[in-house]
Tab-separated table of C-alpha atoms and ligand atoms in Angstrom:
chain	number	residue	atom	x	y	z
G	1026	MET	CA	-21.952	-49.539	-81.989
G	1027	ILE	CA	-19.282	-47.742	-79.811
G	1028	PRO	CA	-17.208	-50.384	-78.182
G	1029	ARG	CA	-18.309	-50.995	-74.844
G	1030	THR	CA	-15.152	-50.748	-71.691
G	1031	VAL	CA	-17.102	-51.107	-68.427
G	1032	TYR	CA	-16.971	-54.520	-68.393
G	1033	GLU	CA	-14.375	-57.475	-68.492
G	1034	GLU	CA	-14.177	-60.294	-69.341
G	1035	GLU	CA	-14.931	-62.167	-65.915
G	1036	HIS	CA	-18.150	-59.862	-66.293
G	1037	GLU	CA	-19.014	-61.554	-69.518
G	1038	LEU	CA	-18.722	-64.998	-68.447
G	1039	PHE	CA	-20.906	-64.203	-65.424
G	1040	ARG	CA	-23.295	-62.381	-68.645
G	1041	GLY	CA	-23.519	-65.507	-70.193
G	1042	SER	CA	-24.338	-68.108	-67.106
G	1043	VAL	CA	-27.358	-64.917	-65.998
G	1044	ARG	CA	-28.917	-65.435	-69.867
G	1045	LYS	CA	-28.528	-69.127	-69.910
G	1046	PHE	CA	-30.089	-69.248	-66.214
G	1047	LEU	CA	-33.044	-67.159	-67.619
G	1048	GLU	CA	-33.606	-68.952	-71.080
G	1049	THR	CA	-34.287	-72.115	-68.802
G	1050	GLU	CA	-35.459	-70.985	-65.612
G	1051	ALA	CA	-37.706	-67.929	-66.458
G	1052	ALA	CA	-38.685	-67.769	-70.428
G	1053	PRO	CA	-40.520	-70.561	-70.473
G	1054	TYR	CA	-42.831	-69.641	-67.640
G	1055	HIS	CA	-43.092	-66.250	-68.140
G	1056	ALA	CA	-46.732	-66.216	-69.953
G	1057	GLN	CA	-47.901	-68.232	-66.846
G	1058	TRP	CA	-46.641	-65.984	-64.376
G	1059	GLU	CA	-47.888	-62.998	-66.278
G	1060	LYS	CA	-51.305	-64.805	-65.295
G	1061	ASP	CA	-50.813	-65.494	-61.949
G	1062	GLY	CA	-49.376	-61.799	-61.735
G	1063	GLN	CA	-46.127	-63.067	-60.076
G	1064	VAL	CA	-43.118	-65.218	-60.280
G	1065	ASP	CA	-42.819	-68.632	-59.050
G	1066	ARG	CA	-40.647	-68.254	-55.198
G	1067	ALA	CA	-38.879	-71.262	-56.807
G	1068	LEU	CA	-36.818	-68.899	-59.401
G	1069	TRP	CA	-35.741	-66.856	-56.368
G	1070	THR	CA	-34.091	-69.461	-54.744
G	1071	LYS	CA	-32.756	-70.885	-57.937
G	1072	ALA	CA	-31.231	-67.775	-58.470
G	1073	GLY	CA	-29.615	-67.238	-55.455
G	1074	GLU	CA	-28.058	-70.712	-55.868
G	1075	GLN	CA	-26.191	-69.378	-58.905
G	1076	GLY	CA	-25.113	-66.361	-57.168
G	1077	PHE	CA	-27.037	-63.969	-58.929
G	1078	LEU	CA	-28.706	-62.053	-55.919
G	1079	SER	CA	-27.261	-59.194	-54.515
G	1080	PRO	CA	-24.065	-60.551	-56.162
G	1081	SER	CA	-22.702	-57.341	-54.154
G	1082	VAL	CA	-23.026	-57.986	-50.625
G	1083	ALA	CA	-19.791	-59.413	-48.691
G	1084	GLU	CA	-18.434	-62.443	-48.204
G	1085	GLU	CA	-19.496	-62.865	-44.333
G	1086	TYR	CA	-22.499	-61.824	-45.467
G	1087	GLY	CA	-22.478	-64.634	-47.705
G	1088	GLY	CA	-22.648	-62.480	-50.733
G	1089	VAL	CA	-19.620	-62.496	-53.415
G	1090	GLY	CA	-18.176	-59.760	-52.772
G	1091	VAL	CA	-18.399	-58.264	-56.264
G	1092	ASP	CA	-18.789	-54.531	-57.359
G	1093	PHE	CA	-22.136	-53.153	-59.099
G	1094	ARG	CA	-21.280	-54.164	-62.253
G	1095	TYR	CA	-22.507	-57.603	-61.530
G	1096	ASN	CA	-25.936	-56.392	-60.135
G	1097	ALA	CA	-25.721	-54.415	-63.679
G	1098	ILE	CA	-24.923	-57.349	-65.741
G	1099	VAL	CA	-28.245	-59.153	-64.079
G	1100	ASP	CA	-30.878	-56.266	-64.744
G	1101	GLU	CA	-29.118	-56.083	-69.005
G	1102	GLU	CA	-30.102	-59.428	-69.219
G	1103	CYS	CA	-33.413	-59.062	-67.665
G	1104	GLY	CA	-34.244	-56.308	-69.662
G	1105	ARG	CA	-33.234	-57.236	-72.678
G	1106	SER	CA	-34.804	-60.562	-72.218
G	1107	GLY	CA	-38.055	-58.776	-71.520
G	1108	LEU	CA	-38.910	-60.906	-68.203
G	1109	THR	CA	-39.981	-58.279	-66.552
G	1110	GLY	CA	-41.629	-59.976	-63.731
G	1111	ILE	CA	-38.507	-60.723	-61.935
G	1112	GLY	CA	-38.224	-58.189	-59.010
G	1113	TRP	CA	-34.164	-58.716	-58.492
G	1114	GLY	CA	-33.226	-55.348	-59.188
G	1115	LEU	CA	-35.656	-53.800	-56.622
G	1116	HIS	CA	-34.209	-56.763	-54.258
G	1117	SER	CA	-30.556	-56.474	-55.335
G	1118	ASP	CA	-30.104	-53.085	-56.165
G	1119	ILE	CA	-32.354	-51.082	-54.401
G	1120	ALA	CA	-33.591	-52.702	-51.081
G	1121	VAL	CA	-30.775	-54.792	-49.609
G	1122	PRO	CA	-28.743	-51.917	-49.995
G	1123	TYR	CA	-30.320	-50.179	-47.309
G	1124	ILE	CA	-29.266	-53.114	-45.132
G	1125	GLU	CA	-25.582	-53.462	-46.074
G	1126	ARG	CA	-25.509	-49.360	-45.207
G	1127	TYR	CA	-27.206	-48.776	-42.610
G	1128	GLY	CA	-27.879	-52.020	-41.010
G	1129	SER	CA	-26.750	-52.583	-37.373
G	1130	GLU	CA	-24.783	-56.083	-37.099
G	1131	ALA	CA	-26.904	-58.420	-35.823
G	1132	GLN	CA	-29.505	-56.919	-39.140
G	1133	LYS	CA	-26.553	-58.078	-41.549
G	1134	GLN	CA	-26.206	-61.071	-39.804
G	1135	LYS	CA	-29.971	-61.920	-39.057
G	1136	TYR	CA	-30.802	-61.098	-42.664
G	1137	LEU	CA	-28.213	-60.453	-45.771
G	1138	PRO	CA	-27.366	-64.312	-46.045
G	1139	LYS	CA	-30.830	-65.170	-46.812
G	1140	CYS	CA	-31.548	-62.133	-49.190
G	1141	VAL	CA	-28.546	-63.564	-51.146
G	1142	THR	CA	-29.901	-67.144	-51.356
G	1143	GLY	CA	-33.405	-65.719	-52.692
G	1144	GLU	CA	-35.042	-67.173	-49.195
G	1145	ILE	CA	-35.860	-63.648	-48.537
G	1146	ILE	CA	-37.263	-61.643	-50.944
G	1147	MET	CA	-37.633	-57.827	-50.224
G	1148	ALA	CA	-39.723	-54.866	-50.646
G	1149	ILE	CA	-39.205	-50.950	-49.680
G	1150	ALA	CA	-42.192	-49.385	-48.910
G	1151	MET	CA	-42.034	-45.596	-49.445
G	1152	THR	CA	-45.289	-44.465	-51.321
G	1153	GLU	CA	-48.907	-43.723	-49.836
G	1154	PRO	CA	-52.171	-43.814	-50.919
G	1155	ALA	CA	-51.639	-39.994	-50.822
G	1156	ALA	CA	-48.257	-39.457	-50.780
G	1157	GLY	CA	-45.980	-40.362	-54.028
G	1158	SER	CA	-43.413	-37.838	-55.404
G	1159	ASP	CA	-43.875	-35.846	-51.929
G	1160	LEU	CA	-42.312	-38.564	-49.587
G	1161	GLN	CA	-42.313	-35.750	-46.863
G	1162	GLY	CA	-46.018	-36.236	-46.885
G	1163	ILE	CA	-46.575	-39.807	-46.288
G	1164	LYS	CA	-48.764	-40.471	-42.666
G	1165	THR	CA	-47.460	-43.441	-41.723
G	1166	THR	CA	-46.509	-43.248	-38.252
G	1167	ALA	CA	-44.273	-45.220	-35.816
G	1168	VAL	CA	-44.993	-44.063	-32.346
G	1169	LYS	CA	-42.342	-45.412	-29.213
G	1170	ASP	CA	-43.726	-47.593	-27.274
G	1171	GLY	CA	-40.946	-48.482	-24.535
G	1172	ASP	CA	-38.704	-50.244	-26.505
G	1173	ASP	CA	-40.533	-51.105	-28.938
G	1174	TYR	CA	-42.639	-48.766	-31.886
G	1175	ILE	CA	-45.960	-48.807	-33.000
G	1176	ILE	CA	-46.674	-48.178	-36.484
G	1177	ASN	CA	-49.936	-47.425	-38.239
G	1178	GLY	CA	-50.699	-46.646	-41.998
G	1179	SER	CA	-50.778	-47.834	-45.339
G	1180	LYS	CA	-48.825	-48.301	-48.628
G	1181	THR	CA	-49.327	-48.560	-52.178
G	1182	PHE	CA	-47.836	-49.661	-54.855
G	1183	ILE	CA	-45.037	-51.754	-53.488
G	1184	THR	CA	-42.954	-53.899	-55.643
G	1185	ASN	CA	-42.527	-57.525	-54.810
G	1186	GLY	CA	-45.546	-56.957	-51.947
G	1187	GLN	CA	-47.042	-60.036	-52.120
G	1188	LEU	CA	-44.042	-62.327	-51.900
G	1189	ALA	CA	-41.882	-59.845	-49.638
G	1190	ASP	CA	-40.841	-61.639	-46.556
G	1191	LEU	CA	-39.293	-58.377	-45.738
G	1192	VAL	CA	-40.197	-55.149	-46.216
G	1193	ILE	CA	-38.510	-51.816	-45.264
G	1194	VAL	CA	-41.035	-49.362	-44.423
G	1195	VAL	CA	-40.795	-45.495	-44.529
G	1196	ALA	CA	-42.729	-44.070	-41.521
G	1197	LYS	CA	-42.683	-40.973	-39.711
G	1198	THR	CA	-41.482	-40.801	-36.331
G	1199	ASP	CA	-41.480	-37.315	-34.922
G	1200	PRO	CA	-44.613	-35.647	-37.552
G	1201	SER	CA	-43.368	-32.485	-36.726
G	1202	ALA	CA	-39.930	-32.702	-37.819
G	1203	GLY	CA	-40.682	-32.624	-41.539
G	1204	ALA	CA	-37.509	-34.304	-43.484
G	1205	LYS	CA	-35.770	-35.131	-39.705
G	1206	GLY	CA	-39.066	-37.347	-38.741
G	1207	ILE	CA	-38.701	-40.016	-41.328
G	1208	SER	CA	-37.417	-43.392	-39.964
G	1209	LEU	CA	-36.899	-46.805	-41.418
G	1210	PHE	CA	-38.025	-49.903	-39.941
G	1211	LEU	CA	-37.334	-53.349	-41.309
G	1212	LEU	CA	-40.522	-55.476	-41.040
G	1213	GLU	CA	-41.216	-59.296	-41.420
G	1214	ALA	CA	-44.257	-60.787	-43.312
G	1215	GLY	CA	-46.175	-62.072	-40.636
G	1216	THR	CA	-45.355	-59.805	-38.055
G	1217	PRO	CA	-49.129	-59.321	-36.199
G	1218	GLY	CA	-51.065	-56.619	-37.522
G	1219	PHE	CA	-49.217	-56.218	-41.159
G	1220	SER	CA	-51.599	-57.494	-44.270
G	1221	LYS	CA	-50.932	-57.495	-47.848
G	1222	GLY	CA	-53.891	-55.956	-50.029
G	1223	THR	CA	-54.373	-57.788	-53.719
G	1224	ASN	CA	-51.905	-58.342	-55.954
G	1225	LEU	CA	-52.452	-54.854	-58.186
G	1226	GLU	CA	-53.999	-55.103	-61.627
G	1227	LYS	CA	-51.755	-52.812	-63.755
G	1228	VAL	CA	-51.313	-52.031	-67.846
G	1229	GLY	CA	-48.281	-53.738	-67.749
G	1230	LEU	CA	-44.944	-55.864	-65.689
G	1231	LYS	CA	-48.310	-58.272	-65.482
G	1232	ALA	CA	-45.364	-61.058	-63.667
G	1233	GLN	CA	-44.662	-58.742	-60.867
G	1234	ASP	CA	-46.650	-58.701	-57.705
G	1235	THR	CA	-47.412	-55.140	-56.965
G	1236	SER	CA	-49.327	-55.038	-53.621
G	1237	GLU	CA	-50.842	-52.331	-50.991
G	1238	LEU	CA	-49.648	-52.864	-47.616
G	1239	PHE	CA	-51.576	-52.467	-44.277
G	1240	PHE	CA	-50.052	-51.823	-40.749
G	1241	GLN	CA	-52.422	-52.168	-37.694
G	1242	ASP	CA	-51.168	-51.564	-34.395
G	1243	VAL	CA	-48.162	-53.667	-35.496
G	1244	ARG	CA	-45.559	-53.644	-32.560
G	1245	VAL	CA	-41.472	-53.740	-33.517
G	1246	SER	CA	-39.001	-54.028	-31.371
G	1247	LYS	CA	-36.599	-51.255	-31.739
G	1248	ASP	CA	-33.988	-53.634	-33.366
G	1249	GLN	CA	-35.899	-53.287	-36.795
G	1250	LEU	CA	-35.006	-49.724	-36.827
G	1251	LEU	CA	-32.483	-49.512	-39.442
G	1252	GLY	CA	-30.123	-47.179	-38.910
G	1253	GLU	CA	-30.590	-44.016	-36.954
G	1254	GLU	CA	-34.068	-42.668	-36.296
G	1255	GLY	CA	-34.938	-39.303	-38.303
G	1256	MET	CA	-32.290	-40.572	-40.824
G	1257	GLY	CA	-34.836	-42.123	-43.210
G	1258	PHE	CA	-34.946	-39.494	-45.338
G	1259	ILE	CA	-31.563	-38.388	-45.856
G	1260	TYR	CA	-30.812	-42.403	-46.706
G	1261	MET	CA	-33.567	-42.932	-49.378
G	1262	MET	CA	-31.832	-39.618	-50.944
G	1263	GLN	CA	-28.539	-41.273	-51.013
G	1264	ASP	CA	-29.324	-44.661	-51.939
G	1265	LEU	CA	-31.939	-43.119	-54.642
G	1266	PRO	CA	-28.749	-42.972	-57.653
G	1267	GLN	CA	-28.329	-46.458	-57.286
G	1268	GLU	CA	-32.337	-47.260	-57.742
G	1269	ARG	CA	-32.212	-44.561	-60.436
G	1270	LEU	CA	-28.933	-46.709	-62.817
G	1271	ASN	CA	-30.828	-49.950	-62.325
G	1272	VAL	CA	-33.929	-48.390	-63.959
G	1273	SER	CA	-31.853	-46.545	-66.362
G	1274	ILE	CA	-30.182	-49.832	-66.852
G	1275	LEU	CA	-33.311	-51.823	-67.716
G	1276	ALA	CA	-34.218	-49.030	-69.787
G	1277	ILE	CA	-31.506	-48.821	-72.188
G	1278	ALA	CA	-31.107	-53.098	-72.448
G	1279	CYS	CA	-34.629	-53.076	-73.473
G	1280	ALA	CA	-34.636	-50.495	-76.000
G	1281	GLU	CA	-31.648	-52.400	-77.601
G	1282	ALA	CA	-33.503	-55.584	-77.573
G	1283	ILE	CA	-36.647	-54.248	-78.805
G	1284	LEU	CA	-34.857	-52.556	-81.927
G	1285	GLU	CA	-32.738	-55.181	-82.719
G	1286	GLN	CA	-35.834	-57.996	-83.049
G	1287	THR	CA	-37.656	-55.024	-85.181
G	1288	ILE	CA	-34.489	-54.797	-87.505
G	1289	ALA	CA	-35.069	-58.442	-88.107
G	1290	TYR	CA	-38.890	-58.301	-88.346
G	1291	VAL	CA	-39.004	-55.563	-91.144
G	1292	LYS	CA	-36.569	-57.532	-93.485
G	1293	GLU	CA	-38.740	-60.633	-93.332
G	1294	ARG	CA	-42.389	-58.494	-93.385
G	1295	ASN	CA	-43.484	-57.348	-96.548
G	1296	ALA	CA	-45.644	-55.165	-98.092
G	1297	PHE	CA	-46.756	-53.919	-101.739
G	1298	GLY	CA	-44.213	-56.249	-102.921
G	1299	LYS	CA	-41.129	-55.091	-100.928
G	1300	THR	CA	-40.044	-55.790	-97.278
G	1301	VAL	CA	-40.955	-53.270	-94.959
G	1302	ALA	CA	-37.011	-52.367	-94.584
G	1303	THR	CA	-36.903	-50.787	-98.245
G	1304	PHE	CA	-39.138	-47.957	-96.766
G	1305	GLN	CA	-37.617	-45.182	-96.414
G	1306	ASN	CA	-39.917	-43.724	-93.891
G	1307	THR	CA	-38.327	-47.176	-91.484
G	1308	GLN	CA	-34.975	-46.699	-92.177
G	1309	PHE	CA	-34.955	-43.417	-91.177
G	1310	LYS	CA	-36.548	-44.015	-88.542
G	1311	LEU	CA	-34.462	-46.901	-87.209
G	1312	ALA	CA	-31.336	-44.460	-87.990
G	1313	GLU	CA	-33.057	-41.777	-85.440
G	1314	LEU	CA	-34.076	-44.562	-83.325
G	1315	GLU	CA	-30.301	-46.538	-83.464
G	1316	THR	CA	-28.557	-43.271	-83.133
G	1317	GLN	CA	-30.040	-42.151	-79.802
G	1318	VAL	CA	-29.936	-45.089	-78.267
G	1319	SER	CA	-26.039	-45.654	-79.035
G	1320	ALA	CA	-25.374	-42.766	-77.624
G	1321	ALA	CA	-27.321	-42.963	-74.257
G	1322	ARG	CA	-25.655	-46.272	-73.812
G	1323	VAL	CA	-22.249	-44.454	-74.021
G	1324	PHE	CA	-23.612	-41.980	-71.580
G	1325	LEU	CA	-24.866	-45.200	-69.501
G	1326	ASP	CA	-21.808	-46.755	-69.308
G	1327	ARG	CA	-20.047	-43.511	-68.167
G	1328	CYS	CA	-22.492	-43.818	-65.226
G	1329	LEU	CA	-22.248	-46.432	-64.288
G	1330	GLU	CA	-18.476	-46.560	-64.096
G	1331	LEU	CA	-18.811	-43.188	-61.914
G	1332	HIS	CA	-21.262	-44.818	-59.678
G	1333	ILE	CA	-18.026	-47.510	-59.251
G	1334	GLU	CA	-16.154	-45.044	-58.343
G	1335	HIS	CA	-18.385	-43.086	-56.114
G	1336	LYS	CA	-18.666	-40.226	-58.196
G	1337	PHE	CA	-22.554	-40.631	-59.580
G	1338	ASP	CA	-24.667	-37.723	-58.092
G	1339	SER	CA	-28.312	-37.590	-57.920
G	1340	VAL	CA	-28.174	-34.830	-60.451
G	1341	MET	CA	-26.253	-37.147	-62.793
G	1342	ALA	CA	-28.817	-40.158	-62.251
G	1343	ALA	CA	-31.579	-37.850	-62.716
G	1344	LYS	CA	-30.400	-37.219	-66.074
G	1345	ALA	CA	-29.766	-40.362	-66.549
G	1346	LYS	CA	-33.326	-41.482	-65.437
G	1347	LEU	CA	-35.198	-38.905	-67.885
G	1348	LEU	CA	-33.157	-39.596	-70.667
G	1349	THR	CA	-33.112	-43.464	-70.681
G	1350	THR	CA	-36.624	-44.177	-70.027
G	1351	ASP	CA	-37.846	-41.309	-72.181
G	1352	LEU	CA	-35.822	-42.967	-74.817
G	1353	GLN	CA	-36.850	-46.399	-74.021
G	1354	CYS	CA	-40.716	-45.444	-74.555
G	1355	LYS	CA	-39.825	-43.883	-78.180
G	1356	VAL	CA	-38.290	-46.884	-79.429
G	1357	VAL	CA	-40.905	-49.287	-78.251
G	1358	ASP	CA	-43.350	-46.663	-79.094
G	1359	GLU	CA	-42.025	-46.524	-82.783
G	1360	CYS	CA	-40.896	-50.371	-82.991
G	1361	LEU	CA	-44.504	-51.157	-81.992
G	1362	GLN	CA	-45.898	-48.833	-84.972
G	1363	LEU	CA	-42.911	-50.507	-87.623
G	1364	HIS	CA	-44.931	-53.954	-86.443
G	1365	GLY	CA	-47.783	-52.497	-88.101
G	1366	GLY	CA	-51.289	-55.015	-86.029
G	1367	TYR	CA	-48.637	-57.711	-85.026
G	1368	GLY	CA	-46.806	-55.038	-82.539
G	1369	PHE	CA	-50.323	-54.814	-80.859
G	1370	MET	CA	-50.800	-58.733	-80.192
G	1371	TRP	CA	-49.558	-59.690	-76.931
G	1372	GLU	CA	-47.568	-62.563	-77.749
G	1373	TYR	CA	-45.273	-60.283	-79.716
G	1374	PRO	CA	-42.537	-59.034	-77.454
G	1375	VAL	CA	-42.912	-55.601	-78.831
G	1376	ALA	CA	-46.125	-55.559	-77.550
G	1377	ARG	CA	-45.354	-56.640	-74.092
G	1378	ALA	CA	-42.239	-53.998	-73.816
G	1379	PHE	CA	-44.854	-51.241	-74.588
G	1380	ALA	CA	-46.583	-52.142	-71.945
G	1381	ASP	CA	-43.793	-52.973	-69.164
G	1382	SER	CA	-42.001	-49.429	-70.317
G	1383	ARG	CA	-44.624	-46.549	-69.645
G	1384	VAL	CA	-43.931	-46.862	-65.973
G	1385	GLN	CA	-40.227	-46.521	-66.007
G	1386	ARG	CA	-41.275	-43.010	-66.718
G	1387	ILE	CA	-42.911	-43.133	-63.404
G	1388	TYR	CA	-41.694	-44.833	-60.522
G	1389	ALA	CA	-38.426	-44.480	-58.566
G	1390	GLY	CA	-39.076	-40.646	-58.937
G	1391	THR	CA	-41.524	-39.512	-61.849
G	1392	ASN	CA	-39.837	-37.704	-64.707
G	1393	GLU	CA	-41.183	-34.295	-63.872
G	1394	VAL	CA	-38.871	-34.870	-60.564
G	1395	MET	CA	-36.109	-35.776	-62.046
G	1396	LYS	CA	-36.145	-32.505	-64.439
G	1397	LEU	CA	-37.167	-30.796	-60.847
G	1398	ILE	CA	-33.631	-31.950	-59.573
G	1399	ILE	CA	-31.859	-30.778	-62.898
G	1400	GLY	CA	-33.364	-27.636	-63.002
G	1401	ARG	CA	-32.842	-27.485	-59.619
G	1402	ASP	CA	-28.984	-27.699	-59.468
G	1403	LEU	CA	-28.908	-25.493	-62.767
G	1404	LEU	CA	-30.168	-22.445	-61.433
G	1405	LYS	CA	-28.774	-22.725	-57.893
W	2017	FAD	C1	-45.688	-50.613	-60.906
W	2017	FAD	C2	-45.034	-49.739	-59.767
W	2017	FAD	C3	-44.154	-50.292	-58.889
W	2017	FAD	C4	-43.966	-49.238	-58.095
W	2017	FAD	N1	-43.333	-49.847	-57.112
W	2017	FAD	C5	-43.140	-49.026	-55.764
W	2017	FAD	C6	-42.021	-50.034	-54.454
W	2017	FAD	O1	-41.486	-51.052	-54.854
W	2017	FAD	N2	-42.198	-49.063	-53.351
W	2017	FAD	C7	-42.454	-47.658	-53.642
W	2017	FAD	O2	-42.143	-47.248	-52.131
W	2017	FAD	N3	-43.218	-46.789	-54.530
W	2017	FAD	C8	-43.274	-48.013	-56.044
W	2017	FAD	N4	-44.072	-47.021	-56.521
W	2017	FAD	C9	-45.027	-45.705	-56.439
W	2017	FAD	C10	-44.089	-44.796	-57.339
W	2017	FAD	O3	-42.929	-44.298	-57.272
W	2017	FAD	C11	-45.016	-43.846	-57.307
W	2017	FAD	O4	-45.875	-43.999	-58.143
W	2017	FAD	C12	-44.377	-42.661	-58.008
W	2017	FAD	O5	-43.524	-41.780	-56.805
W	2017	FAD	C13	-45.167	-41.448	-58.493
W	2017	FAD	O6	-46.392	-40.621	-57.222
W	2017	FAD	P1	-47.424	-40.663	-57.620
W	2017	FAD	O7	-47.968	-42.211	-57.758
W	2017	FAD	O8	-47.875	-40.959	-55.769
W	2017	FAD	O9	-48.089	-39.429	-58.223
W	2017	FAD	P2	-47.993	-38.094	-57.938
W	2017	FAD	O10	-46.963	-37.618	-57.176
W	2017	FAD	O11	-49.388	-38.103	-57.916
W	2017	FAD	O12	-47.647	-37.503	-59.764
W	2017	FAD	C14	-48.921	-37.126	-60.212
W	2017	FAD	C15	-48.445	-36.460	-61.503
W	2017	FAD	O13	-47.653	-34.850	-60.697
W	2017	FAD	C16	-46.613	-35.336	-61.083
W	2017	FAD	N5	-45.963	-34.192	-59.838
W	2017	FAD	C17	-45.674	-34.514	-58.772
W	2017	FAD	N6	-45.329	-33.305	-58.211
W	2017	FAD	C18	-44.739	-32.268	-59.587
W	2017	FAD	C19	-43.838	-31.486	-59.067
W	2017	FAD	N7	-43.387	-30.707	-57.964
W	2017	FAD	N8	-43.946	-30.239	-60.395
W	2017	FAD	C20	-44.310	-31.196	-61.950
W	2017	FAD	N9	-44.769	-32.447	-61.748
W	2017	FAD	C21	-45.144	-33.179	-60.535
W	2017	FAD	C22	-45.734	-36.294	-61.519
W	2017	FAD	O14	-44.865	-36.452	-62.300
W	2017	FAD	C23	-47.308	-37.147	-62.032
W	2017	FAD	O15	-46.988	-36.654	-63.383
W	2017	FAD	C24	-44.475	-48.382	-57.638
W	2017	FAD	C25	-45.541	-47.486	-58.842
W	2017	FAD	C26	-45.790	-48.672	-59.610
W	2017	FAD	C27	-46.687	-48.111	-60.748
C-alpha cells in the first residue's frame, strides 16, 4: 500500500482510542441492536464523553475544535468495523455542521454543547415520499404566521429518525420561488404536531434507525429558522461535499476491511485438496480489487486534504462518491463470492457488508445524480 500521509501521530493516537471504544462498547452489542432496529442511546453519551461526537465543534461550544480529519477517523473506524448502525457520521459530519455554519449565536449556545455530549442526537430531513433526487420538488411548507412559522408535510428515509432529538427540516417558505423559496428549520422532538413514524425495515443497516417524520400544523418560532429564509437550498448545496466525503470514507474503509478479511478466509478455506487462495481466479480477483482499492485510497486521502484546505468542491465530491461507492459494492460482491455459501450467512461480516453497502450508491445523492454533476461540469 502507498503510505498514507494525511494523518499525523496525534490522529493515530485518537484512532486507537476510537477503535478500542468500538471494540468494547459497540461490537459486542451490535447484533442485538440489529434486532432492535437501533443502537442503544447510551452509546451516544458514552461516545460524547470520549470526544468522538462532532470533534470539530469549537471549544467555546463544548467541542475540541479540531479539523475534519478527526471526524474522518471516526468514520473510518466505523466503516472498517462494520458497525453500521452507528449514525455518528450523519450527526457529526452532516447535521451538526449546519448549526456551526449557519446557526445564530443563540442556536449555537443552545444546541452545540449537547450535540457534542450526545445528549442531543441530530437528523436532517430533506427527502419526501415524492421528492428525493429532485429536492426542489419537496411539498413540506413553512408558512409565516406573525413571529412563527407553521410547518406541514412529511419526510421519509430519515437516518437517526427514531432517536433524533433535533431535526433540520427542509421546507418551502415560498413555493413560487423555486430553489430560492426553500428554508431550513431546527425542529425539536416533542414539539406539538411533530411525530415520528415507524422504524423502516431495510435491506441493510439493520441497526440504524430510519424513519418517516410527519408535521401537522407544527408551530415554531422564527428563532428556529436556521440561517436566512430562502437560503436553504444554497446551504444544502454548500454542505453536500462534506456529506459525500463522509460516505466515501465509509466506503473505502469498508472495502479495505472486507478485502483483508477475504484474504485471510481464502488462505484457510480448502477445496479440491488445496486452499481457495491457490486458485488463479482467486489471486486475479484479489489482485484486481486490491489495485483498485489502493488507487481509490490515494485519491480519497487527497480529497480529504483538499477538504481541510477548503478546496474540495461539489464536482470532486461527486467523483469521490461515485468512484468509492461503486468500488465498495464491487469489492463486497466479489469477496462474498470468494466466501462461497458462507458469504451469504449473516454471521459473516462480508454478508452484512454486502447488504449494508448497497445504499451507499443511493443516499447522499444517487450515483446517477453524481454522474449528472460531473457530466454537466465537463460539458459546461
Ligand atoms: C437508508 C437510507 C437513509 C437515508 N437517509 C436520509 C436522511 O437522513 N435524510 C434525507 O433527507 N434523506 C435520506 N435518505 C434519502 C436518500 O437521500 C434518497 O433516497 C436519495 O436521494 C434518492 O431519492 P429517491 O429515493 O426519492 O429516488 P428517486 O429520486 O425517485 O430516484 C429513482 C431513480 O431515478 C434516478 N434518477 C433520478 N433523477 C435522475 C436524473 N435526473 N437522471 C438520471 N437518473 C435519475 C435515481 O438515480 C434512481 O436510480 C436516505 C435513504 C436511505 C435508503
